[in-house]
Amino acid sequence: GTKGYRIGGRTMIFDQMEFHNVEAMVWEEDGYKMSRLPRDVAKQLDQGIRDNTSFFSTGVEVRFRLTGEEVKLHFRAAPDEEAQTALIFYGSIQGGWQYSAKAIGEKETVITVKYPEELGKLEAISKQAKLPFSPRMVRILLPYGTCHYLGKEGDTEPPHKSDAPGECYLAYGSSITHGGMALMTPWTYPFQIACKFGMDYINQGYAGSAFMEKPMAEYIVSRKDWTFASVEMGINMLNNPLSDAAYEQRIKEFIEILAADSRPVFVTDIFTHNGEKQERTELFRDIVHKHAEGTNLIYTPGKQLLCNPEYISADMTHPTREGIAQIAERWSEIMQRQRIPDRWKKDA
């Protein structure tokens, strides 16, 4: 049968392909669900993250080199309000119109991929521009909802180590981190920040379930495959039944675990939103600020990273594409200025 195995930190090899940002392949009758958390960690967390959002596939990429003429990948999407669109990249370069965006339906969907005719030219451009990913590595960027992998036809091999950058950025947070309202993976702020630094990235955003549990903090620091991290704390807690005191205790523990790690960790609280509970929002911002201050974490208020009310979508919570771009731009400037050594900065 089909077997998966791990090599190193963030690499899951399955069907002779790398399933990036996947910690477990879980078989169901609809196919393999891809978990972004080890299942033993997920079991220690809230039911929403354990049974649902840990299987959301934004930030999950199927990566491989073609060893035959073409490959056919079979997927199925779980029902969702948003369109489920997979994007095809050749390394850092977006696929052309033939192989670019493919809708994944609730019925079995086949995505066919070939190398571009001008692959040699793409390699020359990538080398000249010092792009971080090799065009030899096909990247299938999966959408925001839950996708099932059903199998493939055609010959592939896992990417070579040199096909992707060694340095990696990890982002933890709510659906805003994960990609809610970003519409497409490349417009999420973790993807954009990683591009600005010429790095790989790990998206650990969990829609509606970023509750800053202690096992999550322990898992983040246990991963040795990230160079620096960002942590968004707060918005999902506004409707959580925890008391303010219990929230503060949770933030204190979460921050202490992160601060004990020697790597740069950038933290923020609740981004600007147009919803209710603005008073509680301010209280939670104060709590995060209070406990982050005086540690080696680099704290930036959420309303400093995103400040325009008109950059919030009609749901009153999620930033629009312009809002996400503002977060990416402002936070990456802080990251560059503060604590990211020169060797991790992308050449201008």
C-alpha angles and dihedrals in degrees: 000000000000113000133191129202137176128236117187122333114315100016122108113177113201128158089359091300134100116246099204118210090011120125100175139016108216117195119222130162089265091056135267117337113208115225119204089200131056104257093236089059093044090054090061093056138075116298092246094060094037098053103023127013097040084068095051106117108213105125091025112119131183105216129187148135118244114238093175133043097273143350130216116209120197120213140162127199125218114235111279141164092237128066113263107225126170119204126211121217131177100215107303093343123093115238120255124252093280093055109023121092124014126183113228112210134200087254119066110292126198120211113196118201132187131170114263116258089239095052091133091056091049089052091051092049092048091050094046093048092041091234112185099231129056117237087225086074112079112211120199104196107205123216134253098267130064116292127188121214112220104177143274145254121214137044124293139156128206115267118271117252090248092056093080133037118265094222117080139190121212122204124193125185148088131313087293088066093039095052111267107166091002084109092206134035096245089060094057112107095237090056092047094047091049089052091051090056096039090240141130117250143211117210110210096169116140118196112230092347110075093124098154094238118183094242089056092054090047090050093050094053092042089064109091095187099084127084098197134355142206125211126197112199130188125021096094090051094063091084096032115116091229114118120245090253092051089048090052092050090050092050091047092054094043093051094045091056093048093044091055089066115088095218121096111270119185115202134191137173129216118341119225110286136173097221133105126276094061091152092054088046090058091047091052091047089054091050093052091046092048095053098038093051114094093021127100090254116111107234125198123174113247092230089057090056093046118020109152116098089199089060090068119094125238091270086071093231115060122072117239120236088274090052093049090049089053091053091048093048098045097041094047089052089054091046092052094045098044120038116343108110118231094253089066095050118099113243110259 
